[in-house]
mmCIF file with all atom_site columns, C-alpha atoms in Angstrom:
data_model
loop_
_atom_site.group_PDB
_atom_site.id
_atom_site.type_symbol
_atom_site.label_atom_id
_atom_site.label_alt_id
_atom_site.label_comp_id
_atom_site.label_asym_id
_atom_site.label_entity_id
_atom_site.label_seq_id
_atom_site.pdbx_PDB_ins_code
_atom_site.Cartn_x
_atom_site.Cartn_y
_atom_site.Cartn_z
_atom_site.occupancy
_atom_site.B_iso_or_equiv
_atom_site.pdbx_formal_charge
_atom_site.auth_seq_id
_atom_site.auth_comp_id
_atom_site.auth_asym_id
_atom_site.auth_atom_id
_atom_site.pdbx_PDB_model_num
ATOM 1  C CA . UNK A 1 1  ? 97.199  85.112  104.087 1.00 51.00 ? 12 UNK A CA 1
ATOM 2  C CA . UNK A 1 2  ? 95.871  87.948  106.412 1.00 59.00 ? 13 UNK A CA 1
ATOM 3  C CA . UNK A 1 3  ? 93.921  90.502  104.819 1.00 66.00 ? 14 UNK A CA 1
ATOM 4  C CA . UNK A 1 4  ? 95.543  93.865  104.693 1.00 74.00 ? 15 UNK A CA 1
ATOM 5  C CA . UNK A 1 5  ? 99.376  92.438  104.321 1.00 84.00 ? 16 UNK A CA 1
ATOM 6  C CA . UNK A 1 6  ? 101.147 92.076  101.120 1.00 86.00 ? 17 UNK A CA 1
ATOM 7  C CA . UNK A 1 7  ? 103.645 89.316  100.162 1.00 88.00 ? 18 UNK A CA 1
ATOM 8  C CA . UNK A 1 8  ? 106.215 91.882  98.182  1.00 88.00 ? 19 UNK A CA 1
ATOM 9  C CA . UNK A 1 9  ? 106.303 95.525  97.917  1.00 88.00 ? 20 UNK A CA 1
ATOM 10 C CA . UNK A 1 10 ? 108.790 97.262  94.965  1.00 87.00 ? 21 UNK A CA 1
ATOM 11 C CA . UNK A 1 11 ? 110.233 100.653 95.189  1.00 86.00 ? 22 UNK A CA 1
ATOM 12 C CA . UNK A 1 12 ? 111.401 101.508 91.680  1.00 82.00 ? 23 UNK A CA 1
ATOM 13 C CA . UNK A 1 13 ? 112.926 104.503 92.549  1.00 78.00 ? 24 UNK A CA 1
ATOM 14 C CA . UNK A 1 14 ? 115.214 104.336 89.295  1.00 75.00 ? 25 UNK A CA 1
ATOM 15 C CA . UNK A 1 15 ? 112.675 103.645 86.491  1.00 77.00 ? 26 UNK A CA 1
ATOM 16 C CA . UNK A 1 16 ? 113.341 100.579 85.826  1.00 84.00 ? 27 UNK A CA 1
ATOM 17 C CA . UNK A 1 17 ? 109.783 99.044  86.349  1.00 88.00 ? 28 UNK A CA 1
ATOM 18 C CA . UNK A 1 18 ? 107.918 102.269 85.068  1.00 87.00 ? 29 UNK A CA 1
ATOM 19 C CA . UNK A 1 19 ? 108.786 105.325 83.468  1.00 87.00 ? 30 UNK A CA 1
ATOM 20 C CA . UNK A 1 20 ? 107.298 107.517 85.650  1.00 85.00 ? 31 UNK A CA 1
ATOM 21 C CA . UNK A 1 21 ? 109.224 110.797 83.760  1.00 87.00 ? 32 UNK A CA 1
ATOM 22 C CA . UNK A 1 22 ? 106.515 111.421 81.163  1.00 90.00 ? 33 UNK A CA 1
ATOM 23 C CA . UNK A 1 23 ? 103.746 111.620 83.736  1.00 91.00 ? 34 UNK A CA 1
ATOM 24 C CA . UNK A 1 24 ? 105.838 113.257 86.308  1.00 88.00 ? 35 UNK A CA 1
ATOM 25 C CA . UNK A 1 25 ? 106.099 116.066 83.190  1.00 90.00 ? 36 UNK A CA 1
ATOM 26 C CA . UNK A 1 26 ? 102.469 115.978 82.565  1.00 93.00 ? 37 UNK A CA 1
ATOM 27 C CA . UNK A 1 27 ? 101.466 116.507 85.879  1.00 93.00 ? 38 UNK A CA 1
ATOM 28 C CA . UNK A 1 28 ? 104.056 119.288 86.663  1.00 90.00 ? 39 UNK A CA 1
ATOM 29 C CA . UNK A 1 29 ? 103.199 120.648 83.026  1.00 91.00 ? 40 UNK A CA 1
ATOM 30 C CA . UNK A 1 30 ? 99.331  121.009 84.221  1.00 93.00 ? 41 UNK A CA 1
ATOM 31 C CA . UNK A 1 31 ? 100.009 122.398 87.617  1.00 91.00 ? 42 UNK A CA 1
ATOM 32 C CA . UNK A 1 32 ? 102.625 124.944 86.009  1.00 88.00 ? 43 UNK A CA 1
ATOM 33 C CA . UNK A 1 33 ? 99.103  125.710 83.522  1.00 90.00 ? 44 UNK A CA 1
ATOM 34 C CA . UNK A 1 34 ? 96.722  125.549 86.252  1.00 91.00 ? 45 UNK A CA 1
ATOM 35 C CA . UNK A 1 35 ? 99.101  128.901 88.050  1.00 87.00 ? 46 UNK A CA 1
ATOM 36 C CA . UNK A 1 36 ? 99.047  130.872 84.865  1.00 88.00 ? 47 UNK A CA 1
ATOM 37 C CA . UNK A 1 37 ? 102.557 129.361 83.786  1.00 86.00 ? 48 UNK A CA 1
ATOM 38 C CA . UNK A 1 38 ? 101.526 127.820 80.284  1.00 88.00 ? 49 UNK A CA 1
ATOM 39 C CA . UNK A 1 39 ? 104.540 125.046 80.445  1.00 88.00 ? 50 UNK A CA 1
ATOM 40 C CA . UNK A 1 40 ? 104.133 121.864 77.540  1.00 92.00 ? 51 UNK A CA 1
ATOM 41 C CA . UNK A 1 41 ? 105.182 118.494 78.591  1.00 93.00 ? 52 UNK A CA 1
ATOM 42 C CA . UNK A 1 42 ? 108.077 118.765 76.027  1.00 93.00 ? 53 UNK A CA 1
ATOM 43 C CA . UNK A 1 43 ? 109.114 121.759 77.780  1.00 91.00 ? 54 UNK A CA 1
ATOM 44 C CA . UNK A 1 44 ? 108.894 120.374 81.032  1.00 89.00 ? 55 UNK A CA 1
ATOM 45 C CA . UNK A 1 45 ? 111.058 117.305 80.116  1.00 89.00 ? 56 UNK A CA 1
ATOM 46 C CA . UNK A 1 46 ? 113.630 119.741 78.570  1.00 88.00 ? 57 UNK A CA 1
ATOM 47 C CA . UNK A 1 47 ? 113.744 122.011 82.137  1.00 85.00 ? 58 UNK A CA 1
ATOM 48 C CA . UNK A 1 48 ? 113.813 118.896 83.970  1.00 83.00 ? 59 UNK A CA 1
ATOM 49 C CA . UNK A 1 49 ? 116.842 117.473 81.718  1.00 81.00 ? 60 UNK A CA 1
ATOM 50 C CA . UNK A 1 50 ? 118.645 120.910 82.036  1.00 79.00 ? 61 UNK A CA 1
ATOM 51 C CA . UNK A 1 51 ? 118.334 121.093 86.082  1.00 77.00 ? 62 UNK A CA 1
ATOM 52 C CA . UNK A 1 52 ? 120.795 118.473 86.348  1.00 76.00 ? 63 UNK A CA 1
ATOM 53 C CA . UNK A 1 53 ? 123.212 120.792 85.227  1.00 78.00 ? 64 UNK A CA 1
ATOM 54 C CA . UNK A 1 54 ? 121.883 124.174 86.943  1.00 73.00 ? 65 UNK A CA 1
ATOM 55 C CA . UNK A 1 55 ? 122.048 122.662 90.247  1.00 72.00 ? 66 UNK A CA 1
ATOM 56 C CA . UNK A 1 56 ? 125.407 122.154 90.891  1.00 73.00 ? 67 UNK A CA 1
ATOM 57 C CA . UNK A 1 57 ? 125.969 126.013 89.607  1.00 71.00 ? 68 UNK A CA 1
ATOM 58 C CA . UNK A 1 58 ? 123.114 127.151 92.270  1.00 70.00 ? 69 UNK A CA 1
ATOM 59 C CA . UNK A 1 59 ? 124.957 125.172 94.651  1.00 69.00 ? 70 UNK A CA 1
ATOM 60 C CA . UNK A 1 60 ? 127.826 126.681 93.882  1.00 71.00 ? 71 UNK A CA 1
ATOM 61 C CA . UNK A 1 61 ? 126.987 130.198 93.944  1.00 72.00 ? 72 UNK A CA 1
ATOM 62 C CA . UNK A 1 62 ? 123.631 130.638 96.288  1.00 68.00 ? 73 UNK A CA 1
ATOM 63 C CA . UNK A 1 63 ? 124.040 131.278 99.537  1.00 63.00 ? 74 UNK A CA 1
ATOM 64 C CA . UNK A 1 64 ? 120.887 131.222 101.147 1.00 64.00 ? 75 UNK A CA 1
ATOM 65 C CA . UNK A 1 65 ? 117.318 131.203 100.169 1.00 58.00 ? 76 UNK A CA 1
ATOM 66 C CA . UNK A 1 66 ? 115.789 134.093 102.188 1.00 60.00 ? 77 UNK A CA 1
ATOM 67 C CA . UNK A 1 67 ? 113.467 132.733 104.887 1.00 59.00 ? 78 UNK A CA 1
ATOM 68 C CA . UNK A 1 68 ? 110.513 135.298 103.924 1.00 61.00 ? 79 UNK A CA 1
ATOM 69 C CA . UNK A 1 69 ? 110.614 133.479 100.623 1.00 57.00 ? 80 UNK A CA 1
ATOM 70 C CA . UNK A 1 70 ? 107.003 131.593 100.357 1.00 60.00 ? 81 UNK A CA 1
ATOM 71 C CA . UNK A 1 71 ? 105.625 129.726 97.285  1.00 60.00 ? 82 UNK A CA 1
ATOM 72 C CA . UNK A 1 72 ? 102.674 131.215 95.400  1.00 60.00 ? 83 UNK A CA 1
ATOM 73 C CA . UNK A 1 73 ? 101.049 128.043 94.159  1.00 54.00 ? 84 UNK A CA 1
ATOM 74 C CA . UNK A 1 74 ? 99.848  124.979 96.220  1.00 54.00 ? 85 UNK A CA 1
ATOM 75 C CA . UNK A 1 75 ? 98.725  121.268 95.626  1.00 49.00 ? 86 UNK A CA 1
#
């Protein structure tokens, strides 16, 4: 086998393999903390549960997102 090339490479996009949820919350948890929003994992995974459900509604009922909208936080 060549170095550098890999015999099988698995995308579990679905969480099968890993669940990737509770550090997905943990890390969005700390940078929510690290911008002055004190978020706890629990919290996180109940937002991210409940956005399921808010965006349909915000798809419903927002037109536009106005373009001299800009985030305030960065990775």
């Amino acid at each position: 086998m060549t170095a550098g090339f890999f015999d099988l490479v698995i995308f579990d996009c679905d969480g099968v393999l890993v669940d990737s949820e509770p550090i997905i919350n943990r890390g969005h948890a700390a940078a929510l903390t690290d911008c002055g929003y004190a978020v706890t994992e629990r919290e996180m995974s109940e937002l991210m549960t409940a956005i399921f459900e808010v965006v349909p509604v915000f798809a419903r009922t927002l037109t536009c997102i106005r373009p001299t909208w800009r985030p305030t936080w960065r990775f």
